[in-house]
CSV table of C-alpha atoms in Angstrom, one decimal:
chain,number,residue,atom,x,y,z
A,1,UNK,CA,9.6,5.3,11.6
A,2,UNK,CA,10.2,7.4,14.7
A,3,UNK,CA,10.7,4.3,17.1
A,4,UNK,CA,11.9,6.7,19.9
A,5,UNK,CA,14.8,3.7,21.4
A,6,UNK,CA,18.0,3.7,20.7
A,7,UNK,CA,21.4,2.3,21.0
A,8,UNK,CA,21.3,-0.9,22.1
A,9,UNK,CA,18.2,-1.4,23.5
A,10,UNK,CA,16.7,-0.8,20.2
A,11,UNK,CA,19.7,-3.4,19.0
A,12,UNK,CA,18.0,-6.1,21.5
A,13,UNK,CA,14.6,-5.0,20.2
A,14,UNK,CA,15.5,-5.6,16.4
A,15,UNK,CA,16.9,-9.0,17.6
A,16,UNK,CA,14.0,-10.3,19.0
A,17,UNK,CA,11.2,-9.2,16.3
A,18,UNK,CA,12.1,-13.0,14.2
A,19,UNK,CA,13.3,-11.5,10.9
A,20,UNK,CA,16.6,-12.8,9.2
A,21,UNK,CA,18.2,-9.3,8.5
A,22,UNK,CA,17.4,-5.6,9.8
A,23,UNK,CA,19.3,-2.4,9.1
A,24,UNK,CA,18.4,0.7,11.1
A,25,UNK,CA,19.2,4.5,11.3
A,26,UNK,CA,19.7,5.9,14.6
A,27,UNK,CA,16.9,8.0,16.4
A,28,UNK,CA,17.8,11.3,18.1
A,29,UNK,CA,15.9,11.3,21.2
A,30,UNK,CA,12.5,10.9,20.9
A,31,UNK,CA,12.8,12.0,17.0
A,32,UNK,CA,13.7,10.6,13.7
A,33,UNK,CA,15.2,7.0,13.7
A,34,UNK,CA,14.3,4.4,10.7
A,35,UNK,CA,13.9,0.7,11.1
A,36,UNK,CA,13.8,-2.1,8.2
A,37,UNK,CA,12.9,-5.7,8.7
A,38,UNK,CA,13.2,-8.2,6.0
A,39,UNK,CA,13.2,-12.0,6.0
A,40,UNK,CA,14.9,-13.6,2.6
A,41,UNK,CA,12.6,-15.8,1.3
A,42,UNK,CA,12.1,-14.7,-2.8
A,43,UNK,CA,14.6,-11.2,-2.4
A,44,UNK,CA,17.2,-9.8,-0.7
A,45,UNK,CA,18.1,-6.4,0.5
A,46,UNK,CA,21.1,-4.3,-0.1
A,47,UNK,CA,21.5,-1.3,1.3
A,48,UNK,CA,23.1,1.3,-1.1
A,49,UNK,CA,23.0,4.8,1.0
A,50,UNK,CA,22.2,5.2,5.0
A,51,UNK,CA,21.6,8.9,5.9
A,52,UNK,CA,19.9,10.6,8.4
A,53,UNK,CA,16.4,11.3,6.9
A,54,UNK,CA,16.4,7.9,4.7
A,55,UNK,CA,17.8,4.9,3.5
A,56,UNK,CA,18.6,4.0,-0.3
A,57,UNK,CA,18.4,-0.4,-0.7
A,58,UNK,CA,18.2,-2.3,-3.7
A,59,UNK,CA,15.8,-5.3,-3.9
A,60,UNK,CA,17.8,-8.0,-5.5
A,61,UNK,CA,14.6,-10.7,-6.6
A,62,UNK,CA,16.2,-14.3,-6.6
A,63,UNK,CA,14.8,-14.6,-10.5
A,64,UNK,CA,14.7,-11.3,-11.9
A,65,UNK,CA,15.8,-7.4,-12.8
A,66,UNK,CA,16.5,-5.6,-9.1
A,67,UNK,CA,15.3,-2.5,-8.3
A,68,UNK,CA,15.2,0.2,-6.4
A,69,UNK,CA,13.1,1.9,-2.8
A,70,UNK,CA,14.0,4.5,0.1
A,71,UNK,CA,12.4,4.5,3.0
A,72,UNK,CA,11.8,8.2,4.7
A,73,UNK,CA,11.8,10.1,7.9
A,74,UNK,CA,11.7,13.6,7.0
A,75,UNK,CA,12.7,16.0,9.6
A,76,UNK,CA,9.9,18.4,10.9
A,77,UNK,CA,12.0,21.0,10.3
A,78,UNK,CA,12.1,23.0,7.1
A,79,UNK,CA,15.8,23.5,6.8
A,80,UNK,CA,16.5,20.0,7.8
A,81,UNK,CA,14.5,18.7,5.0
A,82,UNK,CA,16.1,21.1,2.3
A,83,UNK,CA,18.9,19.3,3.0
A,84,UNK,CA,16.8,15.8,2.0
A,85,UNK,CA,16.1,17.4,-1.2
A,86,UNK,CA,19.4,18.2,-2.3
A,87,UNK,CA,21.2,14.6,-0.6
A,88,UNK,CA,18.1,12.6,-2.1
A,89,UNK,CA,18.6,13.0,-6.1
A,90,UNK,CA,19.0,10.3,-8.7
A,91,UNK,CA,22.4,12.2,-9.5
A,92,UNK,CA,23.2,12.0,-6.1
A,93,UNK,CA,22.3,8.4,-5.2
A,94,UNK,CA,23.4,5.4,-7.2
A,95,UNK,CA,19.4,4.7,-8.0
A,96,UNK,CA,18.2,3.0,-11.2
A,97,UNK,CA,15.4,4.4,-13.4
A,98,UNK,CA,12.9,1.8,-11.5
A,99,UNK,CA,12.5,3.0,-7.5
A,100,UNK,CA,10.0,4.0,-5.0
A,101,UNK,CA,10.0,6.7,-2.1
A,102,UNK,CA,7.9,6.0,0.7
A,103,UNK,CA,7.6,7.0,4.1
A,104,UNK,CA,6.9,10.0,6.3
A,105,UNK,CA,7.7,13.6,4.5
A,106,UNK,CA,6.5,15.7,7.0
A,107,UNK,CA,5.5,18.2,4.6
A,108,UNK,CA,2.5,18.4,1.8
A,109,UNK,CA,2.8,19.9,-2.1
A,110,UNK,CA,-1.1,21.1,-1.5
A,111,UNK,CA,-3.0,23.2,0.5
A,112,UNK,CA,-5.7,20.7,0.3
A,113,UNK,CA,-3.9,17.8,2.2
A,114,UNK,CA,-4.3,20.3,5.7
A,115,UNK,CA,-7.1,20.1,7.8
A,116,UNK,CA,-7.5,22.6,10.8
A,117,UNK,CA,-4.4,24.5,10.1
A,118,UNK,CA,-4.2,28.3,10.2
A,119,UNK,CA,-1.3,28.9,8.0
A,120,UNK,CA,0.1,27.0,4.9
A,121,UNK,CA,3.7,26.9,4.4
A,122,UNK,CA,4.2,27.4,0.6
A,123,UNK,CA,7.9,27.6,0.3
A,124,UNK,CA,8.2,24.1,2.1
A,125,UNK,CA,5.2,22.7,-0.7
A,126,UNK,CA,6.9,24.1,-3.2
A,127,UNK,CA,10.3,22.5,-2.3
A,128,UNK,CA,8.6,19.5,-2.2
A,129,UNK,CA,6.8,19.4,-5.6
A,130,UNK,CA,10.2,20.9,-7.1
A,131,UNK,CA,11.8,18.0,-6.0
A,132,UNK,CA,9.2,15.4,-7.1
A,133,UNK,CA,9.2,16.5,-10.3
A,134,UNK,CA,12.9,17.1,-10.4
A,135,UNK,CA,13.1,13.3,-9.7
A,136,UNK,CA,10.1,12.1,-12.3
A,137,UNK,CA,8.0,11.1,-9.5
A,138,UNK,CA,4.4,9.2,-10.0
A,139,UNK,CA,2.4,9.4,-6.4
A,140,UNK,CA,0.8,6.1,-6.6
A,141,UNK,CA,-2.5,7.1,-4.7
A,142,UNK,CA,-4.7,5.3,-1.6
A,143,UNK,CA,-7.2,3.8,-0.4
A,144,UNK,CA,-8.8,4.7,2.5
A,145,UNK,CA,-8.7,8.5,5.0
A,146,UNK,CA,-7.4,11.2,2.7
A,147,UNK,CA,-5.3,12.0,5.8
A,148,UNK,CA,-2.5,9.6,7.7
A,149,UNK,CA,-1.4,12.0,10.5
A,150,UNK,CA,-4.0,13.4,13.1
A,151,UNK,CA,-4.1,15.1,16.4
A,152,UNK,CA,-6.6,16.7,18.9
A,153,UNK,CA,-9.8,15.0,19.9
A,154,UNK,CA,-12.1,17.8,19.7
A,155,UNK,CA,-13.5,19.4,16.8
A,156,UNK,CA,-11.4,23.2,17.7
A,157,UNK,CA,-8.5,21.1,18.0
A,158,UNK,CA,-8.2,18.6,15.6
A,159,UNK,CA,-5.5,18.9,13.1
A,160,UNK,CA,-4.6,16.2,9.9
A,161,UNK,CA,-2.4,15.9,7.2
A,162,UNK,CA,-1.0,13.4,4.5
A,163,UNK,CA,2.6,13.7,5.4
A,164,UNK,CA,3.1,10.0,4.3
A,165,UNK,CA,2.8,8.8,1.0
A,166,UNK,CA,4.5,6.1,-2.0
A,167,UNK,CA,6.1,7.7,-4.9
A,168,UNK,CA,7.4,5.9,-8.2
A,169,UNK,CA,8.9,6.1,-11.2
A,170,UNK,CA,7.0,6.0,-14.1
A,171,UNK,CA,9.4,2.4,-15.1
A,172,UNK,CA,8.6,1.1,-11.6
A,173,UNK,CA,4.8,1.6,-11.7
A,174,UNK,CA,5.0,0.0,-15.5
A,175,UNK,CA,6.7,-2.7,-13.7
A,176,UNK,CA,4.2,-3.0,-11.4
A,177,UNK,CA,0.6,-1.7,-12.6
A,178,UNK,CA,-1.1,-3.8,-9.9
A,179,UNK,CA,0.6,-1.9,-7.0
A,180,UNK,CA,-1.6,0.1,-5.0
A,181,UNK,CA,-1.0,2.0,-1.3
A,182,UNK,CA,-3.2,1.1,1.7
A,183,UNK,CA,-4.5,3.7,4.6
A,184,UNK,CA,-5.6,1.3,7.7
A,185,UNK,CA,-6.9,2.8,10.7
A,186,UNK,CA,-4.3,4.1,12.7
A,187,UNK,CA,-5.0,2.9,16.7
A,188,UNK,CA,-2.1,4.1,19.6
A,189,UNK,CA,-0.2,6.1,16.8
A,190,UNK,CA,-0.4,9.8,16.1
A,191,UNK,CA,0.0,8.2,12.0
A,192,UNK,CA,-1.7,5.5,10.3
A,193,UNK,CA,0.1,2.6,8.8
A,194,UNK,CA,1.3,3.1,5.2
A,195,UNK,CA,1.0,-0.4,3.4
A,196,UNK,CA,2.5,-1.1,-0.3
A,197,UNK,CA,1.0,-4.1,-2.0
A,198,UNK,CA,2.7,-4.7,-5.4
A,199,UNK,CA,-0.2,-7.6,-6.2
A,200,UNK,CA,-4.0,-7.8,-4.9
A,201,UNK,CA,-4.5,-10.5,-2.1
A,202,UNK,CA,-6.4,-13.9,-3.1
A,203,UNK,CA,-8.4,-15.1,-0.2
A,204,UNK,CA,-7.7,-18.1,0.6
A,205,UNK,CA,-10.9,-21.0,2.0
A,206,UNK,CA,-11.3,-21.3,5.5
A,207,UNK,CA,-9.6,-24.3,7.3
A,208,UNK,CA,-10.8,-27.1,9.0
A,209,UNK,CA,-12.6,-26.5,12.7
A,210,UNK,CA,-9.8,-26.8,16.1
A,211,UNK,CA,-10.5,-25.4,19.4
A,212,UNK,CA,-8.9,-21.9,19.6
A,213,UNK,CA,-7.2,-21.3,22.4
A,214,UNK,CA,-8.5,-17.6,22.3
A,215,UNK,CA,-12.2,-18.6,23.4
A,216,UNK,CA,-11.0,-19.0,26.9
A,217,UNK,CA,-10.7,-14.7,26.6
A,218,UNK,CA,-14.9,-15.0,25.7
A,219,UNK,CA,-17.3,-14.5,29.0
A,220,UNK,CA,-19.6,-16.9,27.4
A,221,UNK,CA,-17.6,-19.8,27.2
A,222,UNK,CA,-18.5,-21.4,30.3
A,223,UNK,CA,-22.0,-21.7,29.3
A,224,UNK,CA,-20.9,-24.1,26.6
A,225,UNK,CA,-20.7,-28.1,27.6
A,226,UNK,CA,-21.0,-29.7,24.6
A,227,UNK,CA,-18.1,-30.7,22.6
A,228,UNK,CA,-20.4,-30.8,19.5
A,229,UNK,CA,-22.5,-27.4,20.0
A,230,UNK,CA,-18.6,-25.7,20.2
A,231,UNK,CA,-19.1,-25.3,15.9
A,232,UNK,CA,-22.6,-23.6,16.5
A,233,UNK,CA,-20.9,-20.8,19.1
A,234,UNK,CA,-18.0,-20.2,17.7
A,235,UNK,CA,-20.1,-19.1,14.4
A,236,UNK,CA,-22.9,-17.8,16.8
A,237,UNK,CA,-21.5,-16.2,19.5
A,238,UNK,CA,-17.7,-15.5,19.5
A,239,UNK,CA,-17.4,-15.1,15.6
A,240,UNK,CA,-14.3,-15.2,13.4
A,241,UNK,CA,-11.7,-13.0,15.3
A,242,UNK,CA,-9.9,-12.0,12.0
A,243,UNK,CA,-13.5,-11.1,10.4
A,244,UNK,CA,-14.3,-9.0,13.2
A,245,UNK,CA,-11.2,-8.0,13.5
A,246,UNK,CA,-11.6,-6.6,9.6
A,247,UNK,CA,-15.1,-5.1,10.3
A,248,UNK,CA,-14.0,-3.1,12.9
A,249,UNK,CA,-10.9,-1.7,11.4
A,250,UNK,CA,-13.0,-1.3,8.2
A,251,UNK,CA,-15.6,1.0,10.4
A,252,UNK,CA,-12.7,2.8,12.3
A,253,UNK,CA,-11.3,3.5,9.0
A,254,UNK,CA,-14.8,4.7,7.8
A,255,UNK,CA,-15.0,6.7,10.5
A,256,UNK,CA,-11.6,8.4,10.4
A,257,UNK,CA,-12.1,8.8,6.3
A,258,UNK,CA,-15.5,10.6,7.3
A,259,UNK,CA,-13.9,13.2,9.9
A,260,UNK,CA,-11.1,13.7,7.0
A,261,UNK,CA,-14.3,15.0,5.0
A,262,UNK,CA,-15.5,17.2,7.1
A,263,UNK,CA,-18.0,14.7,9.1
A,264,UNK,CA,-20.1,15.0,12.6
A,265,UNK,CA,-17.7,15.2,15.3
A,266,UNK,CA,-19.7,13.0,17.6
A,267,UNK,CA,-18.0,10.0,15.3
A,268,UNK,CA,-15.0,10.4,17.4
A,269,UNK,CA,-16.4,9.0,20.9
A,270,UNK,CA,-17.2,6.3,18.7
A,271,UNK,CA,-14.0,5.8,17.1
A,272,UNK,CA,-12.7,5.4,21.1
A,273,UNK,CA,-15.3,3.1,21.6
A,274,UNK,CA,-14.4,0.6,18.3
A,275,UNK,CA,-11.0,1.2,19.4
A,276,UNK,CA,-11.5,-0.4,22.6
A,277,UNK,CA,-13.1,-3.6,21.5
A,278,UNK,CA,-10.8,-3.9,19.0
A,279,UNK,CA,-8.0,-4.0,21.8
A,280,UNK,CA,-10.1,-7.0,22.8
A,281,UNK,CA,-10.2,-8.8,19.6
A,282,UNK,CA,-6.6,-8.1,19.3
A,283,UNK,CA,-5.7,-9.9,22.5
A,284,UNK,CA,-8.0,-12.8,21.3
A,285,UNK,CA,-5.9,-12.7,18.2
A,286,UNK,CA,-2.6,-12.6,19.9
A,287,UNK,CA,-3.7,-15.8,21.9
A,288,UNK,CA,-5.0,-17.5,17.9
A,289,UNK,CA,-1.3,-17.1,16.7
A,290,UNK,CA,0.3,-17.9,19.7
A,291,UNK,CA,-1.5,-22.0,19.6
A,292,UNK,CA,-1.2,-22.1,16.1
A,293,UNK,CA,2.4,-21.0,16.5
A,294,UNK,CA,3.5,-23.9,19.0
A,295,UNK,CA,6.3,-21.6,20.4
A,296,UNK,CA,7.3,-20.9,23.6
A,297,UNK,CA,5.8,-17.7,25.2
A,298,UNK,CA,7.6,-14.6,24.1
A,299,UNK,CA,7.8,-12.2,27.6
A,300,UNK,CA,7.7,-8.7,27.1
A,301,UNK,CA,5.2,-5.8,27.3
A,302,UNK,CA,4.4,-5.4,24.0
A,303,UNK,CA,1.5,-7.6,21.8
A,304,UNK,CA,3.1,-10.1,20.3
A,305,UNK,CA,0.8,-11.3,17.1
A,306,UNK,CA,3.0,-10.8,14.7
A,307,UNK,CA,5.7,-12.6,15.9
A,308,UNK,CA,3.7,-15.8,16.2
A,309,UNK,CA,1.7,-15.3,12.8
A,310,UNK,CA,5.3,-14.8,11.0
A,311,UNK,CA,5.9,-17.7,13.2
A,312,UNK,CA,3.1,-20.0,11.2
A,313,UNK,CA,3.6,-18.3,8.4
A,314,UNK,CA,7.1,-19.5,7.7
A,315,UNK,CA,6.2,-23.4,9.0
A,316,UNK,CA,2.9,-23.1,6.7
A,317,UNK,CA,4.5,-20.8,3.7
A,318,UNK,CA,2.6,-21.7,0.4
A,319,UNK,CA,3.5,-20.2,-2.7
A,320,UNK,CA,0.2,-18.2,-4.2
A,321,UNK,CA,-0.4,-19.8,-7.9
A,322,UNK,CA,-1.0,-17.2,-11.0
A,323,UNK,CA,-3.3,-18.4,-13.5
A,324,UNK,CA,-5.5,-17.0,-16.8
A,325,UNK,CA,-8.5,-18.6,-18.4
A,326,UNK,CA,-8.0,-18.4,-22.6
A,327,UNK,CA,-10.7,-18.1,-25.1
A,328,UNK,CA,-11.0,-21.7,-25.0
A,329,UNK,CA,-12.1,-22.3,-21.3
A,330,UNK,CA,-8.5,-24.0,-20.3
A,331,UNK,CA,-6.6,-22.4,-17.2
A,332,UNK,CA,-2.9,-21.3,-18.5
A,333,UNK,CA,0.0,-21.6,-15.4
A,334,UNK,CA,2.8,-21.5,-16.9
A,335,UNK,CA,4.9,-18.4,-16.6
A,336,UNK,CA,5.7,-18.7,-20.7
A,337,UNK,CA,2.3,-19.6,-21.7
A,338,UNK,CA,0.8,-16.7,-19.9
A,339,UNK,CA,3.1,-14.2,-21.0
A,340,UNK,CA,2.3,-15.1,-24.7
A,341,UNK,CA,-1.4,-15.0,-24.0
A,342,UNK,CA,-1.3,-11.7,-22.2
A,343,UNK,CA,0.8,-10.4,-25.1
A,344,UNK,CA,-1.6,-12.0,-28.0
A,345,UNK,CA,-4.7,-10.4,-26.2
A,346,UNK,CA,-3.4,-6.9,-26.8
A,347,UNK,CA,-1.7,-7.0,-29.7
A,348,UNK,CA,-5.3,-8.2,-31.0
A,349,UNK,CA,-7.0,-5.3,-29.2
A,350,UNK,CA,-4.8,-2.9,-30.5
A,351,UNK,CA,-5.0,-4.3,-33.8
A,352,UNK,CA,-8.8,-4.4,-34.0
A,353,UNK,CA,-8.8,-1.0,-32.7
A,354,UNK,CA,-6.8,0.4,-35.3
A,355,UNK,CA,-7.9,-1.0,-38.3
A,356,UNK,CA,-11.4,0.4,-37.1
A,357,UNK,CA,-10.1,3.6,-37.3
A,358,UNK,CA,-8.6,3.1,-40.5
A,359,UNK,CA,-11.7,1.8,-42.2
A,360,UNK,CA,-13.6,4.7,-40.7
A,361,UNK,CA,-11.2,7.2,-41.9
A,362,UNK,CA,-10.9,5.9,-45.5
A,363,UNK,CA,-14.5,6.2,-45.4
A,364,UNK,CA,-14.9,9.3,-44.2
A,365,UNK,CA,-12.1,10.8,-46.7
A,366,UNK,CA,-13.9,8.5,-49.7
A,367,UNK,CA,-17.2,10.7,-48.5
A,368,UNK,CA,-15.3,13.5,-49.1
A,369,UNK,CA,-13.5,12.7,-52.6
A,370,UNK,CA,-16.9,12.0,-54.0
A,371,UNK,CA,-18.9,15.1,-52.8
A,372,UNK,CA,-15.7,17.5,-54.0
A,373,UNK,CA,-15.5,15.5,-57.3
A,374,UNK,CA,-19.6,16.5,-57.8
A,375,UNK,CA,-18.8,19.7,-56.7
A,376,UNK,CA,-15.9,20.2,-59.6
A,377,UNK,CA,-18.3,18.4,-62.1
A,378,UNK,CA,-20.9,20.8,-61.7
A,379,UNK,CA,-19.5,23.6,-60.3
A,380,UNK,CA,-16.7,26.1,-62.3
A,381,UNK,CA,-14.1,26.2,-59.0
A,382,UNK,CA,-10.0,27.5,-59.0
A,383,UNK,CA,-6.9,25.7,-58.5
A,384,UNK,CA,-6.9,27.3,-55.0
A,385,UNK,CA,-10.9,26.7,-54.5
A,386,UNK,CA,-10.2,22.5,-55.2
A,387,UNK,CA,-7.2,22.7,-52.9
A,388,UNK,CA,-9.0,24.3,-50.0
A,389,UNK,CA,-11.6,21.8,-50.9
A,390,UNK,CA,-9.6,18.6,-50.3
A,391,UNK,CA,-8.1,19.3,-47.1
């Protein structure tokens, strides 16, 4: 979103990132501008509307049902985005009952997702919410700061907002009930990241010991001579990069989730001080990927890490194996097997479940018959009386 290049030197750009296909709208200036990336290993993409604000694609699965996603830039201005609502619609855009919107709306349906604003702009929410629920739209949540834009650095300054955010169909999210939306800690940009995982992660056990080419980055490797003491410092004294990469995203996330609450503003000359060892951990990181990667040197002024871990990636690719334990103790792979087991466990659970309720109700009412039928036996009671009674 908002890559502020355009025309061909964004082309060259695009080319050079190591993905099979792109498709991108054009930026005006320094404003607007979408970018998608998207390398055809178990999908492909086809795009099915381009238009200013978004782009409507179709995930075709290589095994499997397709469905349905726009990306979003919505304009910062109000009557640029009325016309999003009106061009976006499912009656207006070949999309199936099974889609997600996600991306940058520039607006909020609440009051509450503004932090150090002085006016609210409810015409613009309510557009907004109108057209979510015009559309049958689920927000699917996050983890993380409640807010994913920010700006100003002092306390009588500082402004934040949720202007991005995932929205589904109620189909899609059945589809996908293990989806879930992501706020990292957001570093150079104004907006964090917005990351959709449709599964949870398995973490995967640590490989065998090399020399890392990143150590030569550590001030304290040239007190190291030993071959066989290199185990015992790496551990020690230089550390996993990616764990302390994760710990210190983790705490600048902690910290920007805290100033979303309301926190001490003192947190954010700490957040500039994580920030700035985590520019060194990323440099150590681009050097990890770029051995691993055994490609030639990539020139240009931006950090490369991602091009050399989509680099290993794609040489080491290993397809992540889903497995469920029955009540017998025995591990069930097969795609088949599980979807019979999955299905057997509720059907039992919802079987249980109801005739529980059905014994407890025919007790209850078999209570009841035998209290009204002493009642009658003993008691001299009207047609009306025995009626009212029973129910």
């Amino acid at each position: 979103m908002e890559p502020r290049v355009s025309g061909t030197h964004a082309d060259a750009i695009c080319g050079r990132l190591g993905f099979d296909n792109w498709i991108r709208v054009e930026s005006l200036g320094f404003s607007g501008g979408i970018w998608i990336f998207w390398t055809e290993n178990n999908f492909s993409i086809q795009l099915i509307e381009s238009h200013p604000q978004f782009f409507a694609c179709k995930v075709l699965p290589v095994s499997g049902v397709s469905w349905n996603f726009c990306f979003i830039y919505a304009s910062p201005y109000s009557p640029c985005r009325r016309i999003l609502w009106t061009d976006l619609k499912l009656d207006s855009v070949d999309l199936s009952d099974e889609w997600m919107a996600l991306g940058d709306f520039n607006c909020v349906p609440f009051q509450s997702e503004l932090q150090g604003y002085n006016t609210f702009n409810i015409s613009g929410a309510k557009l907004f919410s109108d057209w979510i629920f015009d559309n049958g739209l689920l927000d699917m949540g996050f983890e993380g700061s409640a807010f994913t834009w920010s700006r100003g650095l002092s306390s009588h300054s500082l402004q934040r907002a949720r202007l991005d955010r995932a929205l589904c169909s109620p189909n899609w999210q059945f589809r996908f009930p293990h989806a879930y939306v992501t706020h990292p800690a957001k570093f150079h940009s104004d907006h964090c990241p917005l990351v959709v995982s449709l599964n949870r992660h398995v973490h995967r056990m640590e490989g065998p010991f090399r020399f890392q080419l990143a150590w030569m980055n550590h001030a304290d490797l040239g007190m190291i001579n030993l071959a066989s003491n290199l185990r015992l410092w790496n551990r020690n004294s230089f550390g996993n990069i990616f764990s302390r990469k994760k710990r210190i995203s983790a705490r600048i996330a902690g910290i920007q989730k805290t100033l979303s609450t309301g926190g001490p503003q003192h947190l954010l000359k700490l957040e500039l001080k994580l920030k700035k060892q985590l520019e060194d951990i990323l440099e150590q990181e681009e050097l990890f990927w770029f051995q691993k990667s055994k490609e030639d040197w990539i020139v240009s002024g931006d950090r490369n890490t991602w091009y050399y871990h989509l680099s290993t990636l794609v040489r080491n690719k290993k397809s992540p194996v889903t497995r469920l334990m029955d009540d017998m103790g025995n591990w069930i792979e097969d795609s088949i097997q599980l979807q019979a087991l999955v299905r057997d466990f509720y059907c039992n659970l919802y079987t249980l479940d109801r005739a529980s309720e059905l014994n407890r109700a025919r007790s209850g009412l078999l209570t009841r018959l035998n209290s009204t039928h002493n009642l009658i036996l003993n008691e001299d009671f009207s047609r009306d009386e025995v009626t009212a009674a029973f129910k």
